[in-house]
């Protein structure tokens, strides 16, 4: 490796993609886990994407044991960021709460009748524009049931579910605390609308079909696709949408039926023939 074997530290710039772990652990049966995707995330093959300024660590796991710990320092740069990559192998800090969360009270149009929903403001704005379009153009009524979720809430969901099912089964559906996109305020669970009397105004299957066909137009993606469970590590979730923001990227994902994992690897593959690292532009 190019970094010091004693300190095992990589110094990167925002927007940089690094292949050193990928090359060093090539053809080895290890798992990489980033502890702060806001700083840097890591694909299953070890390719590191530097997201934002700060420090984090990447654990190299073999048979559930840490065999290596890599420190990552990301310095500021003027390069554009790629989409935040949070999944079962890329987590976020427990004390990191999105600064721009907004509260959508129970009964707010297009939101839950059961509980308040918190989500980042710009995500809420995009979602509401999408929901209005679905209603006015196609007669589809959407309702966001969940948005931001804290560590404690995620822990409680898993504990409750584990009372009736083995924990291994529970974790196929619910991400471990710290590794859920709901922590970021960028993800929402959306269904067809149910009115105050419990009657479906829009059936879930109709809402999910509309989202699959249209959410990319508003900067969203269906995060966990059918047939891609071996890539995402999560069951197919037609209700779970994730705000990407960049409509160009969202359209690429939609048109090619790609997961975010596949998209990032596709981007990195463009530069595999070049020496060293590259910057995302």
mmCIF file of C-alpha atoms in Angstrom:
data_model
loop_
_atom_site.group_PDB
_atom_site.id
_atom_site.type_symbol
_atom_site.label_atom_id
_atom_site.label_comp_id
_atom_site.label_asym_id
_atom_site.label_seq_id
_atom_site.Cartn_x
_atom_site.Cartn_y
_atom_site.Cartn_z
ATOM 1 C CA UNK A 1 0.000 0.000 0.000
ATOM 2 C CA UNK A 2 1.028 3.587 -0.469
ATOM 3 C CA UNK A 3 0.016 4.615 3.021
ATOM 4 C CA UNK A 4 2.060 3.946 6.136
ATOM 5 C CA UNK A 5 1.719 0.356 7.358
ATOM 6 C CA UNK A 6 2.221 1.599 10.932
ATOM 7 C CA UNK A 7 -0.479 4.227 10.913
ATOM 8 C CA UNK A 8 -2.558 2.694 8.094
ATOM 9 C CA UNK A 9 -3.903 6.087 7.156
ATOM 10 C CA UNK A 10 -5.168 7.228 3.787
ATOM 11 C CA UNK A 11 -5.408 10.954 3.102
ATOM 12 C CA UNK A 12 -7.929 11.753 0.367
ATOM 13 C CA UNK A 13 -9.734 14.740 -1.089
ATOM 14 C CA UNK A 14 -13.487 15.214 -1.323
ATOM 15 C CA UNK A 15 -14.701 13.557 -4.493
ATOM 16 C CA UNK A 16 -11.674 11.278 -4.756
ATOM 17 C CA UNK A 17 -11.972 7.554 -5.454
ATOM 18 C CA UNK A 18 -9.224 5.301 -4.179
ATOM 19 C CA UNK A 19 -8.404 1.727 -5.236
ATOM 20 C CA UNK A 20 -5.675 0.744 -2.791
ATOM 21 C CA UNK A 21 -7.788 -1.497 -0.537
ATOM 22 C CA UNK A 22 -9.314 -3.018 -3.639
ATOM 23 C CA UNK A 23 -5.888 -3.972 -4.972
ATOM 24 C CA UNK A 24 -4.393 -5.021 -1.626
ATOM 25 C CA UNK A 25 -7.269 -7.361 -0.707
ATOM 26 C CA UNK A 26 -7.979 -8.564 -4.239
ATOM 27 C CA UNK A 27 -9.442 -12.081 -4.308
ATOM 28 C CA UNK A 28 -9.587 -12.236 -0.497
ATOM 29 C CA UNK A 29 -12.867 -13.094 1.208
ATOM 30 C CA UNK A 30 -13.164 -9.975 3.355
ATOM 31 C CA UNK A 31 -15.877 -7.434 4.108
ATOM 32 C CA UNK A 32 -15.229 -3.688 4.321
ATOM 33 C CA UNK A 33 -17.249 -1.575 6.759
ATOM 34 C CA UNK A 34 -17.055 2.219 6.812
ATOM 35 C CA UNK A 35 -18.019 3.812 10.106
ATOM 36 C CA UNK A 36 -18.926 7.207 8.644
ATOM 37 C CA UNK A 37 -20.248 7.379 5.090
ATOM 38 C CA UNK A 38 -20.478 11.165 5.416
ATOM 39 C CA UNK A 39 -16.664 11.112 5.236
ATOM 40 C CA UNK A 40 -15.970 8.046 3.094
ATOM 41 C CA UNK A 41 -17.806 4.938 1.981
ATOM 42 C CA UNK A 42 -16.537 1.679 0.557
ATOM 43 C CA UNK A 43 -17.896 -0.716 -2.057
ATOM 44 C CA UNK A 44 -17.878 -4.447 -1.404
ATOM 45 C CA UNK A 45 -14.730 -4.769 -3.529
ATOM 46 C CA UNK A 46 -12.809 -2.217 -1.442
ATOM 47 C CA UNK A 47 -13.080 0.854 -3.666
ATOM 48 C CA UNK A 48 -13.257 3.931 -1.415
ATOM 49 C CA UNK A 49 -15.325 7.012 -2.246
ATOM 50 C CA UNK A 50 -14.318 10.128 -0.303
ATOM 51 C CA UNK A 51 -17.515 12.034 0.374
ATOM 52 C CA UNK A 52 -16.851 14.940 2.731
ATOM 53 C CA UNK A 53 -14.278 16.541 4.999
ATOM 54 C CA UNK A 54 -13.491 14.687 8.229
ATOM 55 C CA UNK A 55 -12.075 11.456 9.639
ATOM 56 C CA UNK A 56 -13.376 7.927 9.773
ATOM 57 C CA UNK A 57 -12.220 4.318 9.827
ATOM 58 C CA UNK A 58 -12.802 1.351 7.565
ATOM 59 C CA UNK A 59 -12.838 -2.048 9.220
ATOM 60 C CA UNK A 60 -11.666 -5.068 7.257
ATOM 61 C CA UNK A 61 -13.655 -8.073 8.477
ATOM 62 C CA UNK A 62 -12.945 -11.770 8.025
ATOM 63 C CA UNK A 63 -15.262 -14.342 9.582
ATOM 64 C CA UNK A 64 -16.800 -11.589 11.755
ATOM 65 C CA UNK A 65 -13.400 -10.577 13.121
ATOM 66 C CA UNK A 66 -11.594 -7.290 12.442
ATOM 67 C CA UNK A 67 -8.293 -8.121 10.761
ATOM 68 C CA UNK A 68 -7.385 -4.586 9.748
ATOM 69 C CA UNK A 69 -8.415 -1.028 10.592
ATOM 70 C CA UNK A 70 -7.777 1.746 8.079
ATOM 71 C CA UNK A 71 -7.936 5.420 9.077
ATOM 72 C CA UNK A 72 -9.351 7.752 6.443
ATOM 73 C CA UNK A 73 -8.777 11.509 6.455
ATOM 74 C CA UNK A 74 -10.690 13.498 3.846
ATOM 75 C CA UNK A 75 -9.621 17.059 3.089
ATOM 76 C CA UNK A 76 -11.800 19.707 1.417
ATOM 77 C CA UNK A 77 -11.678 20.235 -2.331
ATOM 78 C CA UNK A 78 -13.721 21.926 -5.029
ATOM 79 C CA UNK A 79 -14.917 18.705 -6.598
ATOM 80 C CA UNK A 80 -18.571 17.691 -6.853
ATOM 81 C CA UNK A 81 -19.794 14.988 -4.512
ATOM 82 C CA UNK A 82 -21.412 11.776 -5.673
ATOM 83 C CA UNK A 83 -24.574 10.476 -3.922
ATOM 84 C CA UNK A 84 -24.213 9.627 -0.236
ATOM 85 C CA UNK A 85 -23.776 5.866 0.030
ATOM 86 C CA UNK A 86 -25.279 4.363 3.197
ATOM 87 C CA UNK A 87 -26.125 0.675 3.480
ATOM 88 C CA UNK A 88 -25.353 -2.370 5.618
ATOM 89 C CA UNK A 89 -21.625 -1.837 5.111
ATOM 90 C CA UNK A 90 -21.487 1.952 5.305
ATOM 91 C CA UNK A 91 -22.837 3.569 8.444
ATOM 92 C CA UNK A 92 -23.271 6.987 10.013
ATOM 93 C CA UNK A 93 -22.286 8.260 13.491
ATOM 94 C CA UNK A 94 -24.800 7.892 16.303
ATOM 95 C CA UNK A 95 -24.649 11.611 17.136
ATOM 96 C CA UNK A 96 -25.069 12.831 13.542
ATOM 97 C CA UNK A 97 -28.551 14.326 13.106
ATOM 98 C CA UNK A 98 -29.420 16.100 9.839
ATOM 99 C CA UNK A 99 -29.422 19.836 10.554
ATOM 100 C CA UNK A 100 -32.318 20.671 8.217
ATOM 101 C CA UNK A 101 -34.961 18.203 9.392
ATOM 102 C CA UNK A 102 -38.537 19.447 9.200
ATOM 103 C CA UNK A 103 -41.505 18.027 11.063
ATOM 104 C CA UNK A 104 -44.609 17.031 9.136
ATOM 105 C CA UNK A 105 -47.395 16.757 11.686
ATOM 106 C CA UNK A 106 -49.867 13.902 11.795
ATOM 107 C CA UNK A 107 -52.449 14.327 9.057
ATOM 108 C CA UNK A 108 -50.436 16.708 6.888
ATOM 109 C CA UNK A 109 -51.411 16.087 3.279
ATOM 110 C CA UNK A 110 -49.287 13.360 1.693
ATOM 111 C CA UNK A 111 -48.034 12.262 5.126
ATOM 112 C CA UNK A 112 -49.006 9.781 7.823
ATOM 113 C CA UNK A 113 -52.237 9.898 9.828
ATOM 114 C CA UNK A 114 -50.569 7.819 12.542
ATOM 115 C CA UNK A 115 -47.417 9.708 13.493
ATOM 116 C CA UNK A 116 -45.320 12.769 12.742
ATOM 117 C CA UNK A 117 -42.787 12.372 9.939
ATOM 118 C CA UNK A 118 -39.368 14.039 9.955
ATOM 119 C CA UNK A 119 -37.375 14.493 6.770
ATOM 120 C CA UNK A 120 -34.807 16.907 5.343
ATOM 121 C CA UNK A 121 -36.547 20.013 4.010
ATOM 122 C CA UNK A 122 -35.291 19.761 0.439
ATOM 123 C CA UNK A 123 -36.344 16.098 0.360
ATOM 124 C CA UNK A 124 -39.800 17.020 1.651
ATOM 125 C CA UNK A 125 -40.097 19.710 -1.030
ATOM 126 C CA UNK A 126 -39.222 17.240 -3.793
ATOM 127 C CA UNK A 127 -41.530 14.573 -2.372
ATOM 128 C CA UNK A 128 -44.489 16.956 -2.117
ATOM 129 C CA UNK A 129 -43.980 18.100 -5.694
ATOM 130 C CA UNK A 130 -43.969 14.455 -6.727
ATOM 131 C CA UNK A 131 -47.082 13.645 -4.694
ATOM 132 C CA UNK A 132 -48.971 16.605 -6.167
ATOM 133 C CA UNK A 133 -48.032 15.481 -9.662
ATOM 134 C CA UNK A 134 -49.142 11.906 -8.954
ATOM 135 C CA UNK A 135 -52.492 13.177 -7.687
ATOM 136 C CA UNK A 136 -53.240 15.761 -10.365
ATOM 137 C CA UNK A 137 -51.852 13.921 -13.382
ATOM 138 C CA UNK A 138 -52.604 10.263 -12.630
ATOM 139 C CA UNK A 139 -55.045 10.193 -9.730
ATOM 140 C CA UNK A 140 -52.527 8.441 -7.473
ATOM 141 C CA UNK A 141 -52.554 9.508 -3.820
ATOM 142 C CA UNK A 142 -49.290 8.970 -1.957
ATOM 143 C CA UNK A 143 -48.612 8.989 1.759
ATOM 144 C CA UNK A 144 -45.178 9.041 3.425
ATOM 145 C CA UNK A 145 -45.271 6.786 6.485
ATOM 146 C CA UNK A 146 -41.674 7.096 7.670
ATOM 147 C CA UNK A 147 -38.761 9.473 7.134
ATOM 148 C CA UNK A 148 -35.877 10.207 9.490
ATOM 149 C CA UNK A 149 -35.349 7.579 12.156
ATOM 150 C CA UNK A 150 -33.000 7.827 15.150
ATOM 151 C CA UNK A 151 -30.669 5.083 16.371
ATOM 152 C CA UNK A 152 -32.972 4.386 19.310
ATOM 153 C CA UNK A 153 -36.001 4.041 17.042
ATOM 154 C CA UNK A 154 -34.103 1.627 14.800
ATOM 155 C CA UNK A 155 -32.991 -0.373 17.828
ATOM 156 C CA UNK A 156 -36.569 -0.577 19.101
ATOM 157 C CA UNK A 157 -37.893 -1.729 15.723
ATOM 158 C CA UNK A 158 -35.388 -4.570 15.708
ATOM 159 C CA UNK A 159 -36.050 -5.525 19.332
ATOM 160 C CA UNK A 160 -39.812 -5.671 18.771
ATOM 161 C CA UNK A 161 -39.483 -7.699 15.600
ATOM 162 C CA UNK A 162 -37.012 -10.087 17.260
ATOM 163 C CA UNK A 163 -39.664 -11.045 19.823
ATOM 164 C CA UNK A 164 -41.461 -13.010 17.109
ATOM 165 C CA UNK A 165 -38.689 -13.934 14.647
ATOM 166 C CA UNK A 166 -35.049 -15.020 14.802
ATOM 167 C CA UNK A 167 -32.744 -12.012 14.693
ATOM 168 C CA UNK A 168 -31.214 -13.307 11.436
ATOM 169 C CA UNK A 169 -34.617 -13.045 9.763
ATOM 170 C CA UNK A 170 -35.258 -9.614 11.243
ATOM 171 C CA UNK A 171 -31.974 -8.228 9.920
ATOM 172 C CA UNK A 172 -32.867 -9.300 6.378
ATOM 173 C CA UNK A 173 -35.602 -6.657 6.478
ATOM 174 C CA UNK A 174 -34.304 -4.061 8.935
ATOM 175 C CA UNK A 175 -30.806 -2.594 8.790
ATOM 176 C CA UNK A 176 -28.764 -2.593 12.016
ATOM 177 C CA UNK A 177 -28.728 0.715 13.932
ATOM 178 C CA UNK A 178 -26.266 3.077 12.301
ATOM 179 C CA UNK A 179 -26.585 1.459 8.897
ATOM 180 C CA UNK A 180 -30.056 2.598 7.872
ATOM 181 C CA UNK A 181 -30.653 5.270 5.246
ATOM 182 C CA UNK A 182 -33.444 6.539 7.457
ATOM 183 C CA UNK A 183 -30.766 8.036 9.737
ATOM 184 C CA UNK A 184 -29.820 10.462 6.944
ATOM 185 C CA UNK A 185 -33.227 12.101 6.467
ATOM 186 C CA UNK A 186 -32.938 11.308 2.744
ATOM 187 C CA UNK A 187 -35.082 8.158 2.741
ATOM 188 C CA UNK A 188 -38.843 7.759 2.988
ATOM 189 C CA UNK A 189 -41.250 4.843 3.137
ATOM 190 C CA UNK A 190 -44.226 5.684 0.920
ATOM 191 C CA UNK A 191 -47.481 3.826 0.393
ATOM 192 C CA UNK A 192 -50.863 4.375 -1.152
ATOM 193 C CA UNK A 193 -53.058 6.736 0.842
ATOM 194 C CA UNK A 194 -55.432 5.458 3.502
ATOM 195 C CA UNK A 195 -58.045 7.910 4.735
ATOM 196 C CA UNK A 196 -59.044 8.563 8.334
ATOM 197 C CA UNK A 197 -61.572 5.693 8.162
ATOM 198 C CA UNK A 198 -58.897 3.176 7.199
ATOM 199 C CA UNK A 199 -60.078 2.870 3.604
ATOM 200 C CA UNK A 200 -57.528 2.780 0.793
ATOM 201 C CA UNK A 201 -57.846 5.745 -1.555
ATOM 202 C CA UNK A 202 -54.913 4.350 -3.565
ATOM 203 C CA UNK A 203 -53.910 0.703 -3.259
ATOM 204 C CA UNK A 204 -50.306 0.089 -2.316
ATOM 205 C CA UNK A 205 -49.593 -1.876 -5.498
ATOM 206 C CA UNK A 206 -50.742 1.099 -7.582
ATOM 207 C CA UNK A 207 -48.638 3.527 -5.550
ATOM 208 C CA UNK A 208 -45.559 1.307 -5.831
ATOM 209 C CA UNK A 209 -46.004 0.924 -9.592
ATOM 210 C CA UNK A 210 -46.287 4.705 -9.984
ATOM 211 C CA UNK A 211 -43.187 5.301 -7.867
ATOM 212 C CA UNK A 212 -41.192 2.744 -9.865
ATOM 213 C CA UNK A 213 -42.095 4.497 -13.115
ATOM 214 C CA UNK A 214 -41.900 8.125 -12.015
ATOM 215 C CA UNK A 215 -39.914 8.834 -8.840
ATOM 216 C CA UNK A 216 -36.659 9.346 -10.781
ATOM 217 C CA UNK A 217 -38.198 12.407 -12.462
ATOM 218 C CA UNK A 218 -38.134 14.116 -9.054
ATOM 219 C CA UNK A 219 -34.641 13.002 -8.007
ATOM 220 C CA UNK A 220 -35.611 9.811 -6.133
ATOM 221 C CA UNK A 221 -34.734 6.165 -6.623
ATOM 222 C CA UNK A 222 -36.175 2.848 -5.455
ATOM 223 C CA UNK A 223 -33.240 1.880 -3.268
ATOM 224 C CA UNK A 224 -33.669 -1.887 -2.889
ATOM 225 C CA UNK A 225 -34.639 -3.403 -6.233
ATOM 226 C CA UNK A 226 -36.245 -6.741 -6.986
ATOM 227 C CA UNK A 227 -33.692 -9.286 -8.126
ATOM 228 C CA UNK A 228 -30.810 -7.243 -6.676
ATOM 229 C CA UNK A 229 -31.046 -8.526 -3.101
ATOM 230 C CA UNK A 230 -27.609 -10.161 -3.358
ATOM 231 C CA UNK A 231 -26.167 -6.711 -4.077
ATOM 232 C CA UNK A 232 -28.071 -4.556 -1.581
ATOM 233 C CA UNK A 233 -28.200 -7.165 1.197
ATOM 234 C CA UNK A 234 -31.844 -6.174 1.715
ATOM 235 C CA UNK A 235 -35.186 -7.542 0.566
ATOM 236 C CA UNK A 236 -37.044 -5.865 -2.291
ATOM 237 C CA UNK A 237 -38.677 -2.718 -0.905
ATOM 238 C CA UNK A 238 -40.924 -0.978 -3.464
ATOM 239 C CA UNK A 239 -41.992 1.507 -0.780
ATOM 240 C CA UNK A 240 -38.489 2.680 0.191
ATOM 241 C CA UNK A 241 -37.441 5.697 -1.864
ATOM 242 C CA UNK A 242 -34.161 7.521 -1.476
ATOM 243 C CA UNK A 243 -33.516 11.108 -2.557
ATOM 244 C CA UNK A 244 -30.537 11.358 -4.908
ATOM 245 C CA UNK A 245 -31.135 14.959 -5.920
ATOM 246 C CA UNK A 246 -29.299 14.764 -9.228
ATOM 247 C CA UNK A 247 -32.055 13.924 -11.735
ATOM 248 C CA UNK A 248 -29.487 12.874 -14.314
ATOM 249 C CA UNK A 249 -28.129 10.207 -11.996
ATOM 250 C CA UNK A 250 -31.636 9.210 -10.909
ATOM 251 C CA UNK A 251 -32.604 8.741 -14.566
ATOM 252 C CA UNK A 252 -29.513 6.620 -15.255
ATOM 253 C CA UNK A 253 -30.415 4.402 -12.310
ATOM 254 C CA UNK A 254 -33.994 4.082 -13.532
ATOM 255 C CA UNK A 255 -33.265 3.493 -17.213
ATOM 256 C CA UNK A 256 -30.634 0.840 -16.510
ATOM 257 C CA UNK A 257 -32.346 -0.732 -13.460
ATOM 258 C CA UNK A 258 -29.283 -0.100 -11.323
ATOM 259 C CA UNK A 259 -28.736 -0.064 -7.606
ATOM 260 C CA UNK A 260 -26.638 2.751 -6.194
ATOM 261 C CA UNK A 261 -23.941 0.137 -5.552
ATOM 262 C CA UNK A 262 -23.838 -0.764 -9.246
ATOM 263 C CA UNK A 263 -23.849 2.860 -10.351
ATOM 264 C CA UNK A 264 -20.854 3.761 -8.190
ATOM 265 C CA UNK A 265 -18.935 0.720 -9.359
ATOM 266 C CA UNK A 266 -19.777 1.613 -12.962
ATOM 267 C CA UNK A 267 -18.361 5.100 -12.368
ATOM 268 C CA UNK A 268 -15.189 3.701 -10.839
ATOM 269 C CA UNK A 269 -14.749 1.239 -13.715
ATOM 270 C CA UNK A 270 -14.347 4.153 -16.131
ATOM 271 C CA UNK A 271 -11.025 4.893 -14.490
ATOM 272 C CA UNK A 272 -9.646 1.426 -13.770
ATOM 273 C CA UNK A 273 -7.177 1.706 -16.637
ATOM 274 C CA UNK A 274 -5.709 4.920 -15.250
ATOM 275 C CA UNK A 275 -2.918 4.933 -12.694
ATOM 276 C CA UNK A 276 -3.565 6.149 -9.161
ATOM 277 C CA UNK A 277 -6.804 7.790 -8.163
ATOM 278 C CA UNK A 278 -9.285 10.095 -9.835
ATOM 279 C CA UNK A 279 -11.678 12.830 -8.882
ATOM 280 C CA UNK A 280 -15.409 12.623 -9.395
ATOM 281 C CA UNK A 281 -16.518 15.462 -11.699
#
